[in-house]
XYZ file of C-alpha atoms in Angstrom:
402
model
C -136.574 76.370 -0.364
C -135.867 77.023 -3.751
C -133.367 74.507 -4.380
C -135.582 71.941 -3.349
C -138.698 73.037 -6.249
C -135.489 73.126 -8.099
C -134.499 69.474 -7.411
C -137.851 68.163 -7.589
C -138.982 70.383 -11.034
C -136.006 68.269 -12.435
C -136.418 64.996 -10.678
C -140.154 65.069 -12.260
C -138.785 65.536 -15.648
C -136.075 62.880 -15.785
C -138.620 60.507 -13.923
C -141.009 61.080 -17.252
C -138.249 59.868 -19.365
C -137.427 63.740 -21.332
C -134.557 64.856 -21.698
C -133.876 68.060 -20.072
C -133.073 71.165 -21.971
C -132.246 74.398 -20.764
C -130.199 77.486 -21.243
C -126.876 77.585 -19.366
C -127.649 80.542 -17.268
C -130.475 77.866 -15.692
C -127.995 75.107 -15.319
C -125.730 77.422 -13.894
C -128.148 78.441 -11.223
C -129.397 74.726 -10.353
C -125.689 73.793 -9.711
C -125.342 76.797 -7.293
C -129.122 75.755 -5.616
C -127.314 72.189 -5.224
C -124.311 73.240 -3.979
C -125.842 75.699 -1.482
C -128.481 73.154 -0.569
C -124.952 70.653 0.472
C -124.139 72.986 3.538
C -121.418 72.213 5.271
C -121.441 70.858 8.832
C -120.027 71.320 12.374
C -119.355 67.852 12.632
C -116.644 67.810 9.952
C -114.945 71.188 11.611
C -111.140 70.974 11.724
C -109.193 72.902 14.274
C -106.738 74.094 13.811
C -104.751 75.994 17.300
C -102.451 79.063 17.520
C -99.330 78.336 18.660
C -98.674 82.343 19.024
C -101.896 83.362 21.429
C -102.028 86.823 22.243
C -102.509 89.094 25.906
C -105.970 90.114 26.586
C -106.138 93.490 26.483
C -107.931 95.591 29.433
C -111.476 95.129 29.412
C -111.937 98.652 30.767
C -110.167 100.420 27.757
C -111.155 98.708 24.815
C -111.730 100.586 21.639
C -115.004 99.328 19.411
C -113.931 96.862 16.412
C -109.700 97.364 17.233
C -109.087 94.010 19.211
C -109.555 90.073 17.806
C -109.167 86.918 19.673
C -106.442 84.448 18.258
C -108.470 82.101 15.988
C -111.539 82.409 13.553
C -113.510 80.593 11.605
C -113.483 79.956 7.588
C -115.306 78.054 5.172
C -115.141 77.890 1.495
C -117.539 77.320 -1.405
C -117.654 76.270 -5.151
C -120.261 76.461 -7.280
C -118.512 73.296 -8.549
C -117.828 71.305 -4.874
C -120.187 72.938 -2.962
C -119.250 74.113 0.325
C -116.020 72.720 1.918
C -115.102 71.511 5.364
C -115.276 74.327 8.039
C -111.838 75.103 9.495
C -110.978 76.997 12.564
C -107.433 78.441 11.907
C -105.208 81.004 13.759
C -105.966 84.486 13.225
C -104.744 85.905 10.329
C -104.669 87.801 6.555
C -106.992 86.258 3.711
C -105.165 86.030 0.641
C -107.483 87.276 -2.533
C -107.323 87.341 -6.086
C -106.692 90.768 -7.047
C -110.069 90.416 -9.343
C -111.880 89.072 -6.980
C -115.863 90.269 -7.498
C -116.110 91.362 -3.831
C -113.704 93.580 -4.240
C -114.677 95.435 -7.134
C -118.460 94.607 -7.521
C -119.464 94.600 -3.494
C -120.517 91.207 -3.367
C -120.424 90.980 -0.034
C -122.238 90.587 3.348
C -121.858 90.904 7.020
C -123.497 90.166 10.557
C -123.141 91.796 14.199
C -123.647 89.955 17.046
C -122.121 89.417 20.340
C -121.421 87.231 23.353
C -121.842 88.531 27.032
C -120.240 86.411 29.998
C -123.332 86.686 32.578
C -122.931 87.199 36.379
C -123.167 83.413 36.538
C -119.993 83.240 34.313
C -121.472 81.099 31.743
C -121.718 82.679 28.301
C -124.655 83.715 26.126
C -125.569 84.445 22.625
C -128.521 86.776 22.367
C -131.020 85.723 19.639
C -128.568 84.478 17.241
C -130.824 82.814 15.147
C -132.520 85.839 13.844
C -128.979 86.991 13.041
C -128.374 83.511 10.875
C -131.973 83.924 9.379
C -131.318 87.545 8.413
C -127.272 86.964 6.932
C -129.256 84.127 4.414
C -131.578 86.460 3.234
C -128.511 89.284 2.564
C -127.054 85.782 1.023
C -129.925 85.319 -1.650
C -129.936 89.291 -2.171
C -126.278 88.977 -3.693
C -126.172 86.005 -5.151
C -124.076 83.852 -2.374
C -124.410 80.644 -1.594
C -126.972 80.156 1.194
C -126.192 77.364 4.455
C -127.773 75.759 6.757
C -128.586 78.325 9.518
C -127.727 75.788 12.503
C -124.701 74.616 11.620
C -122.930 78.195 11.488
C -124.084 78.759 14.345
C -122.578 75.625 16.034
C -119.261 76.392 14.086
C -119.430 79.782 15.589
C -119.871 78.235 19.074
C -116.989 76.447 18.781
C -114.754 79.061 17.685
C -116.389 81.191 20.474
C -116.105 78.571 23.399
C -112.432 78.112 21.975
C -111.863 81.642 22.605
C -113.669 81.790 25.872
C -111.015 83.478 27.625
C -111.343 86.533 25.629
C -115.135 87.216 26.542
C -114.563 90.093 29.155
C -115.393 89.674 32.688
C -117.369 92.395 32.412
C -121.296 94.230 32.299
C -120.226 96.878 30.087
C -117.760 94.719 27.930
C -118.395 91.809 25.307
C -117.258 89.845 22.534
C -118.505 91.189 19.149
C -119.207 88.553 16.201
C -118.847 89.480 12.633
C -120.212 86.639 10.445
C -118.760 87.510 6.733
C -118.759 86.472 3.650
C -117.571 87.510 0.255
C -117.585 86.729 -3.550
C -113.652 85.355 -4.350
C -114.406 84.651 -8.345
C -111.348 85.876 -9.909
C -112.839 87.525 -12.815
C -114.241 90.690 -13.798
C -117.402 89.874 -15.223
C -120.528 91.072 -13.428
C -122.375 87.627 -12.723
C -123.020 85.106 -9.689
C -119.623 84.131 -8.061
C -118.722 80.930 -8.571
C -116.582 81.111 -5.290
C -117.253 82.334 -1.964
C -115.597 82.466 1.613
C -117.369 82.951 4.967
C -115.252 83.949 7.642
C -116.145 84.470 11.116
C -113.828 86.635 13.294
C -114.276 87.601 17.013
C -113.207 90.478 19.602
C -113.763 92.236 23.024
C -115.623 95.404 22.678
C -116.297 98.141 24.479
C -118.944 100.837 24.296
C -119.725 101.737 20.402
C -120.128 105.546 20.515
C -116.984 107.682 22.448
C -119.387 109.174 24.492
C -119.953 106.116 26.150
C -122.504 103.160 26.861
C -125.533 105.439 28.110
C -125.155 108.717 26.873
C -127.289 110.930 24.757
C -126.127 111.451 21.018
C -126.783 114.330 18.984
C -128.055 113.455 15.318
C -127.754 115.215 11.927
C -130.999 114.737 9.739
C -129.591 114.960 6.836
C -131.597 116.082 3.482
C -129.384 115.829 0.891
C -128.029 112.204 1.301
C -129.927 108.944 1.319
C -129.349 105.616 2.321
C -131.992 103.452 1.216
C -134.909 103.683 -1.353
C -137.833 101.445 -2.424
C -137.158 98.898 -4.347
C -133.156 98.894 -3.246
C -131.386 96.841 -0.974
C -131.927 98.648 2.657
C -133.476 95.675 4.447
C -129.758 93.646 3.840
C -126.917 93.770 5.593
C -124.473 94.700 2.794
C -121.202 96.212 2.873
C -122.584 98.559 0.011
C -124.968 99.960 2.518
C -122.549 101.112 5.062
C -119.851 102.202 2.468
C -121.245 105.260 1.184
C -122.371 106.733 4.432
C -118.951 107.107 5.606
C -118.402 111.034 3.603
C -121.544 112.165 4.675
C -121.166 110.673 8.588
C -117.846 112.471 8.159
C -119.253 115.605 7.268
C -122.276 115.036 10.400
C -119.386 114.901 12.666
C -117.060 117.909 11.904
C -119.603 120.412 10.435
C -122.329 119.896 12.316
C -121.177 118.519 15.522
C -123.164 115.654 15.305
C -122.188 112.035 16.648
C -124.621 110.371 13.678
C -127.176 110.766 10.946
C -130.924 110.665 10.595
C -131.234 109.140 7.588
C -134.464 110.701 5.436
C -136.291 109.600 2.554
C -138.755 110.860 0.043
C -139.470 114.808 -0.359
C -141.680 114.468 2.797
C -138.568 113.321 4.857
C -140.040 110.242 6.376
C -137.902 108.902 8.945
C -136.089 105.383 8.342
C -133.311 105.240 10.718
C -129.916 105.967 12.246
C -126.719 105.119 10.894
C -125.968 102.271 13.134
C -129.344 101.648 14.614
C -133.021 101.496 14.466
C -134.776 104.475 15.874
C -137.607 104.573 18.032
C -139.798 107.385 19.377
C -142.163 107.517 22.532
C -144.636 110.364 22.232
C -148.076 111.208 22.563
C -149.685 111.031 19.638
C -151.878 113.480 18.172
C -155.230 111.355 19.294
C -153.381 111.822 23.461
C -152.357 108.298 23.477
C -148.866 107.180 24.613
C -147.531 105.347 21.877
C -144.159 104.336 20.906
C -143.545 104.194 17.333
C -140.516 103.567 14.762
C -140.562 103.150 10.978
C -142.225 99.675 9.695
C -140.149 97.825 7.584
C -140.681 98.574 4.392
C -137.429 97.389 2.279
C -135.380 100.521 3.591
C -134.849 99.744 6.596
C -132.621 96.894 8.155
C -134.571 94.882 10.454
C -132.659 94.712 13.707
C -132.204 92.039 16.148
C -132.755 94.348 19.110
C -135.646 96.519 17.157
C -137.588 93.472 17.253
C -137.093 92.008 20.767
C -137.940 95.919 21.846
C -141.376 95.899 20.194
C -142.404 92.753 21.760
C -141.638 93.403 25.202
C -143.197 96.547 25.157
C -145.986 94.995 23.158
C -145.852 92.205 26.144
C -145.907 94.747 28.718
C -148.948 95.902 27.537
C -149.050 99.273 29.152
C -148.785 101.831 25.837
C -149.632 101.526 22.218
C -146.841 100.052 19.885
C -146.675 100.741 16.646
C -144.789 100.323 12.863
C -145.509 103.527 10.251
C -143.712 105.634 8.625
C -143.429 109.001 9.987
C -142.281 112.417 9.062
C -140.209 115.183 10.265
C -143.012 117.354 10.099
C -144.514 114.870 12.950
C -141.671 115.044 14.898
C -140.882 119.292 14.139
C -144.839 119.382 15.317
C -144.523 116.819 18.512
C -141.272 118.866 19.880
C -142.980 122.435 19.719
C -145.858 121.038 21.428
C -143.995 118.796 24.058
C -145.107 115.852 23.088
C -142.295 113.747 22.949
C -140.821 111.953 25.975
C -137.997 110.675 24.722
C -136.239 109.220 21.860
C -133.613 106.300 21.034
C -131.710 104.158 19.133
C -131.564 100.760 19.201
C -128.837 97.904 17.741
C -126.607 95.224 18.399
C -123.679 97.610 18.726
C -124.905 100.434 21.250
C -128.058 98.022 22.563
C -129.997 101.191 23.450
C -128.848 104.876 22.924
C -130.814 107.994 23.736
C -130.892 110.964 21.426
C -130.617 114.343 22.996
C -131.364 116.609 20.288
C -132.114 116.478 16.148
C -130.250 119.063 13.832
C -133.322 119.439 10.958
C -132.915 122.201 8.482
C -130.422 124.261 10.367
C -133.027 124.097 13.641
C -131.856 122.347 16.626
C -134.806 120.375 17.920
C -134.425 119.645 21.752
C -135.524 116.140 23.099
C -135.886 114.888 26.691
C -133.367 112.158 27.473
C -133.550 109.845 31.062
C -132.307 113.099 33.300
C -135.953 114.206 31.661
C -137.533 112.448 30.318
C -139.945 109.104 30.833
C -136.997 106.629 31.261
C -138.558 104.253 29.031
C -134.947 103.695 27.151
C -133.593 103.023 30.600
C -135.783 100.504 31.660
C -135.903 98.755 28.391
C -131.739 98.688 28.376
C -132.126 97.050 31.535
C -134.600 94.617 30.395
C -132.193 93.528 27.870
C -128.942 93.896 29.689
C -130.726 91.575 32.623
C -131.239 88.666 29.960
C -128.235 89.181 27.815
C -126.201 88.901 30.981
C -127.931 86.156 32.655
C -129.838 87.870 35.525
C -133.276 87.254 33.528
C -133.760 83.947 32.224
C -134.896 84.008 28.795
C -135.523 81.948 25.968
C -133.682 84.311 23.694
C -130.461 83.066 24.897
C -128.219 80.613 23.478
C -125.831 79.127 25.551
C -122.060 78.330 24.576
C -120.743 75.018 26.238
């Protein structure tokens, strides 16, 4: 949208016969609006097949993020030629420039999605629109180019259908997506990359915690570390977002016996979200109603695929109150001593829906009912997902691969 005020600002201008004037810093941004605006398209994607293909590995013992198909998808820009033709290529290195900005200045941005093969055998995409919708506004955070939002996603069909064979024949398997893309400009300076490359690569996946697809997880709410503030860059799906958390997630694990953090903000520790998901909590709230609430989105938290598709069924279903605040863990301490909580969960692409089984907070272990206890809420609403994802449901929230 802002290229085209950009295109038309000048088009008015030249149209009144002025000449144009304007520092170089504005050229240089019109030329990238231009260039971005010129996406590329499916219709001009080259393949290019592997004459080395790989064996599938089991379905049964796959390890989260270790296995990738044989091809993948790339596609270069320049603020100079815009973007380039998209190119489906065996599976492989990238080759950088040693300077290149992504590597030394984080300019860089990722998805997470994933395909299921439903009990029909036909394959689905869940959603993956929001997923474009939400990598072009990490995109304009960072100063990438942006694309068109449909043609990716036919690209990544392609590349997918291609690969077909590696989609497991499985309920509690699937093939995970990682849209990327990263500044190449071989220079040091600190300003908009005048190159780019998205890359899409592909692989069978298993559950994402060891513990396994269901089962409770214990988390660390952690008050020294944060992972988002006001004003910062939370809400995007940014390497330098993930980075960072790996010490303290580190620490979580061997010193506190904890499979993830609770990430805190603010001296009032308000609660913003899990390391790899969303959190959610269903409780009754302090007026007796049943509500089930998580943290709004408020710049610090990302806003997930499956967050959003959770609130509106249970907004559909009608049956409890739904709601977006921010909460503290002063609530929570409160809502545990007085058994008020009925269960709580995570929620994201990677581990769909996760129940927590207990909060470490300030050297107190705070106990919460899980589905052997609890109100099976996160059961029902895995299943309500896991019906439509794998083809038992039909939903509009599916996109089909041909």
């Amino acid at each position: 949208m802002a290229a085209v005020h950009v295109t038309n600002f000048f088009h008015r201008l030249t149209k009144c016969g002025r000449r144009v004037s304007c520092h170089p810093w504005h050229r240089h941004c019109v030329r990238r609006c231009m260039a971005s605006l010129q996406s590329f398209k499916a219709s001009d994607l080259q393949i290019e097949r592997s004459t080395n293909l790989k064996p599938k590995p089991d379905s049964e013992n796959l390890i989260f993020g270790k296995e990738f198909t044989d091809h993948m998808l790339v596609i270069d820009w320049s603020k100079d030629a815009g973007w380039q033709a998209p190119k489906i290529v065996p599976f492989g290195n990238l080759s950088l420039h040693p300077a290149s900005s992504s590597l030394h200045y984080a300019l860089e941005l990722f998805e997470g999605m994933k395909a299921y093969r439903g009990v029909d055998n036909k394959i689905r995409l869940f959603r993956p629109r929001e997923n474009m919708q939400r990598m072009v506004n990490s995109a304009e955070r960072c100063a990438l180019p942006v694309f068109d939002k449909e043609e990716l996603l036919k690209c990544m069909s392609k590349l997918i259908s291609l690969d077909r064979e590696w989609v497991p024949h499985s309920t509690t398997s699937t093939l995970y997506i990682r849209p990327t893309m990263i500044a190449t400009e071989p220079s040091l300076g600190v300003s908009p990359p005048g190159h780019a490359k998205l890359f899409v690569i592909i692989g069978p996946v298993g559950p994402y915690f060891a513990t396994g697809a269901f089962n409770p997880v214990r988390l660390y709410a952690d008050t020294k570390n944060v992972r988002a503030w006001k004003g910062g860059v939370g809400y995007a799906k940014l390497g330098c977002n993930y980075g960072p958390t790996v010490m303290p997630q580190v620490e979580a694990v061997t010193q506190k016996h904890c499979q993830q953090i609770l990430w805190l903000y603010g001296e009032e520790h308000y609660v913003t979200e899990v390391g790899t998901m969303n959190i959610m909590m269903y409780w009754q709230n302090e007026q007796g109603e049943k509500e089930l609430i998580t943290p709004e989105l408020d710049g610090t938290i990302l806003p997930g695929v499956t967050r959003k598709s959770l609130l509106e069924l249970t907004r559909k279903w009608g049956e409890f109150k739904v709601t977006e605040r921010t909460f503290t863990m002063k609530e929570v301490m409160r809502a545990v001593q007085e058994k008020r909580i009925y269960e709580m969960f995570g929620a994201g692409t990677a581990c769909v829906v996760c129940p927590v089984s207990s909060i470490l907070y300030q050297g107190e272990d705070l106990q919460i009912p899980t589905k052997d206890d609890g109100a099976n809420l996160a059961v029902r609403l895995y299943n309500e997902l896991n019906d439509i994802q794998f083809g038992r449901t039909e939903s509009d929230w599916v996109y089909e691969i041909e």
